[in-house]
Short mmCIF file of C-alpha atoms in Angstrom, two decimals:
data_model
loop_
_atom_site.label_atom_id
_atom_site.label_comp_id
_atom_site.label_asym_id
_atom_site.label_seq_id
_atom_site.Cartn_x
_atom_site.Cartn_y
_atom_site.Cartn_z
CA UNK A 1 44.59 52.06 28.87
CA UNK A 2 42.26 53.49 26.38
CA UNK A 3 43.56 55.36 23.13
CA UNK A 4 43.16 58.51 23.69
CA UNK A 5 43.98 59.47 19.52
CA UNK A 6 44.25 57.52 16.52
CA UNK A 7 45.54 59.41 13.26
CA UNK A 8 46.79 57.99 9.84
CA UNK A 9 49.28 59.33 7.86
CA UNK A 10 49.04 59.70 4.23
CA UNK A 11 49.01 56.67 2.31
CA UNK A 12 51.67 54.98 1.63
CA UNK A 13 51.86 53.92 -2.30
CA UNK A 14 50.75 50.00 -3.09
CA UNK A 15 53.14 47.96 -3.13
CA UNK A 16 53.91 44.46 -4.51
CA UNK A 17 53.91 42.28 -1.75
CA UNK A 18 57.78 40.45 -2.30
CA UNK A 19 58.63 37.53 -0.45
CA UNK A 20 61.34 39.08 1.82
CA UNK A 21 61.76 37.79 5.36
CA UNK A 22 61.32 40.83 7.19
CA UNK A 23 58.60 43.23 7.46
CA UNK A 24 58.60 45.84 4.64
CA UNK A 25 58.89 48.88 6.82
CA UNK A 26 61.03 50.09 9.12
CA UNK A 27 60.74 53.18 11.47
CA UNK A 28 63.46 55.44 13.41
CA UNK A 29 62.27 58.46 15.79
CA UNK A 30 63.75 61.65 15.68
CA UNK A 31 65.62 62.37 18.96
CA UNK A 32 64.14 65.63 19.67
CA UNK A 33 61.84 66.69 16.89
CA UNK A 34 58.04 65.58 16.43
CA UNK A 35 59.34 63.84 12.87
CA UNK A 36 59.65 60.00 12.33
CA UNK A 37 61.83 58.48 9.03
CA UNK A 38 60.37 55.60 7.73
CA UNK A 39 61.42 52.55 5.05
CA UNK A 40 60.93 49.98 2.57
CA UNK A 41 62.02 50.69 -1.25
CA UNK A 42 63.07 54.53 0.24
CA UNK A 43 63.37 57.18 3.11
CA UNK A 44 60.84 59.00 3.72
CA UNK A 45 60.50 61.67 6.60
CA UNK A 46 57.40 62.46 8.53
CA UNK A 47 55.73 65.36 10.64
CA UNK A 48 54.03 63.78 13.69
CA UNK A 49 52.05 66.36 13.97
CA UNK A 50 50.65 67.14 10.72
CA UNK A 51 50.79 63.88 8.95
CA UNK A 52 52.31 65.64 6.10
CA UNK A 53 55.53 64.02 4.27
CA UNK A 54 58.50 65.92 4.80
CA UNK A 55 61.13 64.58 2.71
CA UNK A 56 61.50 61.73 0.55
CA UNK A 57 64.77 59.93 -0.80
CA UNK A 58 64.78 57.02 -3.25
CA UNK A 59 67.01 54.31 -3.05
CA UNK A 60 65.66 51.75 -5.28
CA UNK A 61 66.71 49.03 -3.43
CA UNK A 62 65.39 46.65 -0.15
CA UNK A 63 66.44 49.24 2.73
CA UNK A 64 67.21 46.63 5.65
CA UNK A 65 67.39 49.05 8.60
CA UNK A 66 67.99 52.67 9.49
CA UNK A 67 68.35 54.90 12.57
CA UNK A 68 68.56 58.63 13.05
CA UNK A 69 71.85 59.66 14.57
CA UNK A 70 71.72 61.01 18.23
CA UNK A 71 72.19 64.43 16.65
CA UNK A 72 68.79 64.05 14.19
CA UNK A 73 71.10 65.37 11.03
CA UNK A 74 71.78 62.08 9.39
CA UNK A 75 69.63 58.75 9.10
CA UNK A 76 72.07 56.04 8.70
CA UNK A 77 70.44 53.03 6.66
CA UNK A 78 71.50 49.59 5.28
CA UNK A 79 70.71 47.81 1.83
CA UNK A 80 71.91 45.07 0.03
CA UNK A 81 74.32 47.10 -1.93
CA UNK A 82 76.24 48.93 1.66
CA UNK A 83 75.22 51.19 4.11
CA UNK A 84 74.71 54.48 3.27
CA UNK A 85 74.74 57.75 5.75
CA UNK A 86 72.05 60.36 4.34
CA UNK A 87 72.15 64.48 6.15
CA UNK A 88 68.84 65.14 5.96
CA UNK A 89 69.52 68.69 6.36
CA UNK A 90 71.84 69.22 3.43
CA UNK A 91 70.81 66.04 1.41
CA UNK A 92 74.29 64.93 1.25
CA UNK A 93 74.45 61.18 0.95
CA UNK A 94 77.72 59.29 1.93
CA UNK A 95 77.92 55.82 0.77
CA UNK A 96 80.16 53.54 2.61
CA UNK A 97 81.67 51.23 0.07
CA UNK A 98 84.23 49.33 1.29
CA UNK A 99 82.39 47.20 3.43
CA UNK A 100 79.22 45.68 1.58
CA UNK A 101 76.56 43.12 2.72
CA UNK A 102 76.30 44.35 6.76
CA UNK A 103 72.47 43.62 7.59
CA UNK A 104 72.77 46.14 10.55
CA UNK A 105 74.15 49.06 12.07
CA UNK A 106 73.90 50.74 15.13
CA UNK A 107 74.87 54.22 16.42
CA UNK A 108 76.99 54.95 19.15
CA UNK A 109 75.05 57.19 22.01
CA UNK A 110 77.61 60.20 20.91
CA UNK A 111 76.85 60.20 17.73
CA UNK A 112 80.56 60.37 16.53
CA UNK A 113 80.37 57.15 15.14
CA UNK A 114 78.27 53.80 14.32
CA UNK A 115 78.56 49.52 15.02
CA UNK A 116 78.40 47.62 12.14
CA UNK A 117 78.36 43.84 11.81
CA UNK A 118 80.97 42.35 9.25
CA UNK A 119 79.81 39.28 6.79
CA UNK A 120 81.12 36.76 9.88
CA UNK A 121 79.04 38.20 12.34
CA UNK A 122 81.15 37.30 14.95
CA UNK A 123 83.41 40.71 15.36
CA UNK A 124 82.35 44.08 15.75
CA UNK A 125 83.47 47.22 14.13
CA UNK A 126 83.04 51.12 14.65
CA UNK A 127 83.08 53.21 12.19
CA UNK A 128 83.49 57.39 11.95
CA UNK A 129 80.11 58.77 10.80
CA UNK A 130 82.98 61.75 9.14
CA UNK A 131 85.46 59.82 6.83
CA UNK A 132 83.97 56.11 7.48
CA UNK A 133 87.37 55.02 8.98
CA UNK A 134 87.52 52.26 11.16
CA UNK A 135 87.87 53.83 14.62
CA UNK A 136 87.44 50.68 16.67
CA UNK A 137 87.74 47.11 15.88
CA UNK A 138 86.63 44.30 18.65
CA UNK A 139 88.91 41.48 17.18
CA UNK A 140 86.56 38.35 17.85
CA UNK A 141 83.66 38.82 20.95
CA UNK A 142 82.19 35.16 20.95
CA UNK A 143 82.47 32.22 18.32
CA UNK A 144 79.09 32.32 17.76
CA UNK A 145 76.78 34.56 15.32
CA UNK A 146 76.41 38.24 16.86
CA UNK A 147 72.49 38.55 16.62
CA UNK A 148 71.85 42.06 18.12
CA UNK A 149 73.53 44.87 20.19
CA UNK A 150 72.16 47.56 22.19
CA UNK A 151 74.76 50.12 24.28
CA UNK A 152 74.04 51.57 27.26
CA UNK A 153 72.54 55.53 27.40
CA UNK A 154 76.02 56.67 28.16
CA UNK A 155 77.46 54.78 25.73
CA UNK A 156 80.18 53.69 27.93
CA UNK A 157 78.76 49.78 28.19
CA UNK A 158 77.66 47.86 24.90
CA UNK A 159 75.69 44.26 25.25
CA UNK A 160 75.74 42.13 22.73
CA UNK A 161 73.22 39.00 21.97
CA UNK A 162 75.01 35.90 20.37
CA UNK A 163 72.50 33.10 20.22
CA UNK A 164 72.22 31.58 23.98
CA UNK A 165 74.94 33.69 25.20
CA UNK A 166 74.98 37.89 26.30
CA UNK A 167 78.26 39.24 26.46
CA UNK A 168 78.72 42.69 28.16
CA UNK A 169 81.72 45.02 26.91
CA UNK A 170 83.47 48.32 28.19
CA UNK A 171 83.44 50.52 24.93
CA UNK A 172 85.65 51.51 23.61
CA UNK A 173 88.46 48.65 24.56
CA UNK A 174 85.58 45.67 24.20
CA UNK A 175 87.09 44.46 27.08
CA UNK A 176 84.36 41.58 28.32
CA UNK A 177 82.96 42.89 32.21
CA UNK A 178 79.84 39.94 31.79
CA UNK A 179 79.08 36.47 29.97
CA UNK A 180 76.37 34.62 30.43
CA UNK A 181 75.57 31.15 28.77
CA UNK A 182 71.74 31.25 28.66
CA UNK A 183 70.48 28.59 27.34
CA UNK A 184 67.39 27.21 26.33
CA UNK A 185 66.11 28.72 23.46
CA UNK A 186 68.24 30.98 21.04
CA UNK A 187 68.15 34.74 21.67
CA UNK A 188 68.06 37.01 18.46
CA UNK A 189 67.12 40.51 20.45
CA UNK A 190 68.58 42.86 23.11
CA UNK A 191 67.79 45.98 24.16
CA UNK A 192 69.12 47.69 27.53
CA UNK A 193 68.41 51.07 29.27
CA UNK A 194 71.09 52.49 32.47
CA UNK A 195 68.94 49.74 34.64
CA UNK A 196 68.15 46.73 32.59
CA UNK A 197 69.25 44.45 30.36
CA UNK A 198 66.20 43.04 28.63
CA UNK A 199 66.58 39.45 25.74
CA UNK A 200 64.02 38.12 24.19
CA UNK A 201 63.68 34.08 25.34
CA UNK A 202 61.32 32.68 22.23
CA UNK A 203 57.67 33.35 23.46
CA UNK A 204 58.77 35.59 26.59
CA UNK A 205 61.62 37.77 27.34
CA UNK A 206 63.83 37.52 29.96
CA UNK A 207 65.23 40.70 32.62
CA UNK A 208 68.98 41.07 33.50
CA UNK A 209 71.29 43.88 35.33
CA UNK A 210 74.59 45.10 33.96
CA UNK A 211 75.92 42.18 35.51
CA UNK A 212 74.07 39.59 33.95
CA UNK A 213 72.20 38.74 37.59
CA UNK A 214 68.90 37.06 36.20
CA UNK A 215 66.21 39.40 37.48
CA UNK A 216 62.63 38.72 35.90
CA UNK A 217 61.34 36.61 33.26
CA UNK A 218 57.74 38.13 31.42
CA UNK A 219 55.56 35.42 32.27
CA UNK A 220 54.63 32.51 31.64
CA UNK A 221 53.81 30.98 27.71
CA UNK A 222 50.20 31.15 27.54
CA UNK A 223 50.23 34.40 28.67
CA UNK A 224 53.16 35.58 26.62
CA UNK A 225 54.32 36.78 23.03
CA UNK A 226 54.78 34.36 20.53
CA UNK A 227 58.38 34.46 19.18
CA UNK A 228 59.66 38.38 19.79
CA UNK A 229 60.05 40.35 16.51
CA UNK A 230 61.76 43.32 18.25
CA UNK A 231 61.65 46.00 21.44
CA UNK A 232 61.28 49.59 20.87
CA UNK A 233 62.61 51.35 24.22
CA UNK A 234 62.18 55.11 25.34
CA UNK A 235 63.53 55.93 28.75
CA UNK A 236 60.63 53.54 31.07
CA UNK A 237 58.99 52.54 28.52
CA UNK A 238 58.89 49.53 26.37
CA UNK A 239 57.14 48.21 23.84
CA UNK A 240 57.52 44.43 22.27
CA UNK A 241 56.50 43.60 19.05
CA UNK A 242 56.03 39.65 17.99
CA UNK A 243 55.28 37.65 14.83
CA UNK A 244 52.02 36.88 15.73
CA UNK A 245 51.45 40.50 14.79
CA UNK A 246 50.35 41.86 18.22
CA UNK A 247 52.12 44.81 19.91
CA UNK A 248 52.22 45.71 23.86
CA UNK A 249 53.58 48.89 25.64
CA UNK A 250 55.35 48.57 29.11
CA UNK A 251 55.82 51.26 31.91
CA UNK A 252 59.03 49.69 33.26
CA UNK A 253 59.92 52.39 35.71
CA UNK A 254 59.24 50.16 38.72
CA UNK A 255 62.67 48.88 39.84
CA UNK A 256 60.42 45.53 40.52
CA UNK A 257 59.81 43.60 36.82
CA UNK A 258 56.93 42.60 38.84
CA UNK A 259 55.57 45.30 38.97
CA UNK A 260 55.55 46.71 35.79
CA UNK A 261 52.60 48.06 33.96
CA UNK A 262 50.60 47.29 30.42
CA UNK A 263 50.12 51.26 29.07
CA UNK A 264 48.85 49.96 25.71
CA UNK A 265 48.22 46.98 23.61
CA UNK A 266 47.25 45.69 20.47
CA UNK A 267 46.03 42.10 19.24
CA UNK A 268 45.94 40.47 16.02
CA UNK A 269 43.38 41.65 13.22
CA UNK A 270 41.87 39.11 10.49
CA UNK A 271 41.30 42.25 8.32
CA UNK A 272 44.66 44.08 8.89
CA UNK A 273 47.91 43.00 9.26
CA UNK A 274 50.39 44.66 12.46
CA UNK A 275 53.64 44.68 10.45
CA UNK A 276 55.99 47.20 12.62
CA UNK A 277 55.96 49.61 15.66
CA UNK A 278 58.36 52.10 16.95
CA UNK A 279 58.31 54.22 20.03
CA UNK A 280 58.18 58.02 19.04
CA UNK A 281 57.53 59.09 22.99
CA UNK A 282 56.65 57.44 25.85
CA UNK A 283 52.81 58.13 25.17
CA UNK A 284 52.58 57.56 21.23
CA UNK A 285 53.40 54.25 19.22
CA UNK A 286 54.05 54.70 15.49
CA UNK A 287 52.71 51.33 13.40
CA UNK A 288 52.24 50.49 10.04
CA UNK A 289 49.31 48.09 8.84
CA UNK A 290 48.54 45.95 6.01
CA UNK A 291 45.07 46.77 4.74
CA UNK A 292 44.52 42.80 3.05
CA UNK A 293 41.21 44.35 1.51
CA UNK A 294 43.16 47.17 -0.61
CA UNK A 295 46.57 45.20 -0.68
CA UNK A 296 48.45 48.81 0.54
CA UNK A 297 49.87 49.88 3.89
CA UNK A 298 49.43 52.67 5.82
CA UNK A 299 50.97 53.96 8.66
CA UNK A 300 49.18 54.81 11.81
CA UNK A 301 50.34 57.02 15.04
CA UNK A 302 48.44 55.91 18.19
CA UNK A 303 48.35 58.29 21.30
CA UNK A 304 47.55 56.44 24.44
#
């Protein structure tokens, strides 16, 4: 599908290129405003619309992750030093400093609470977005390291990826309703909607039900991503994201994997570098580039 708009936002300042192991921004959508938050050394809000930045918060340190909460009045987002819970309404900014060193965090569909991933990566813990208490604690899910969880829209269902191995789990008991050994090559990223289950498999990604049936895998190597960096999912439609730097957007509303759609995609560029994408509707991707020629980034919003 052709691209119907192409707009930059401002700048974004040059910045030294450090030798961290994941890309140096990170993006979360708004829920129901045109506004996107993004990351590296700080938070900074954007209008959509306008290009104009709305807000800015400095952290000084490597932000590793951050998501807006279902509600859009907090962005939850994790450094090396904790994970931190900012109202970006009031600019009140909770720090959660018992529990140090989680890499991720993920919010719970109410918005009552967030998942974070202790040190062992192996358990799972939920934690009150009010007072930080520990509201649910999973004992042990799998002896193997938890690499990513997605829940399902009603929040009632939570999948986790642990290597070769999903693991499905009534929330809030964790009590297990799937396993399935996969296999193969190890698994580092899940993301599910109410229909599908969908787990990256190396240079493809593989399709699963709420049961764990096998459905669909996304074709075959030549013709697939090299090594899956992450999904961004809205409703029907997904985009993937791999290392190669190349991006593609999926209209999955077909009930047949088969028969699902390319809406959008992007190859690699010698002059610029893809470094991150994020769904901000089901008809714009939000990415961020790395201009080589004047060693700065900049982040672009694609309509297609």
């Amino acid at each position: 599908m052709e691209i119907e708009e192409e707009r930059e936002l401002v700048y974004v300042e040059p910045t030294e290129f450090k030798p961290f192991p994941t890309p140096p921004y990170k993006f979360s959508r708004h829920p129901f405003a045109p506004t996107i938050a993004s990351a590296s050394y700080n938070v900074v809000l954007w209008d959509l619309n306008t290009c104009a930045k709305l807000k800015e918060l400095e952290v000084g340190t490597f932000i590793f992750d951050l998501s807006f909460s279902p509600t859009g009045t907090h962005i939850l987002f994790v450094t090396i030093n904790g994970i931190r819970l900012w109202n970006v309404e009031t600019g009140e900014l909770k720090k959660l400093s018992p529990y140090p060193l989680w890499m991720s965090a993920w919010w719970h569909p109410s918005g009552t609470s967030f998942v974070v991933l202790p040190p062992t990566e192996k358990i799972i813990k939920a934690v009150s977005a009010d007072d930080f208490s520990v509201v649910h604690d999973s004992h042990v899910i799998s002896d193997r390291k938890i690499d990513s969880l997605s829940f399902s829209p009603s929040g009632a269902k939570l999948v986790a990826c642990c290597g070769n191995e999903l693991c499905v789990f009534h929330w809030p008991s964790f009590e297990t309703l799937a396993r399935k050994e996969l296999g193969g090559n190890r698994r580092s990223t899940v993301i599910a909607n109410d229909r599908f289950i969908i787990c990256d498999n190396k240079k493809s990604f593989d399709v699963f039900d709420w049961d764990l049936n096998f459905i669909h895998t996304s074709g075959e190597e030549e013709d697939a991503h090299q090594c899956i960096r992450k999904f961004s999912l809205i409703e029907d439609t997904l985009a993937v994201f791999d290392f190669a730097g190349r991006a593609k957007v999926l209209d999955i509303s077909n009930d047949d994997p088969f028969e699902w759609t390319v809406k959008f995609e992007k190859g690699a560029n010698e002059e610029d570098t893809l470094l991150g994408v994020e769904l901000v509707s089901k008809d714009t991707l939000v990415t961020v580039i790395s201009k080589k020629k004047e060693k700065t980034h900049v982040i672009r919003v694609i309509d297609f």
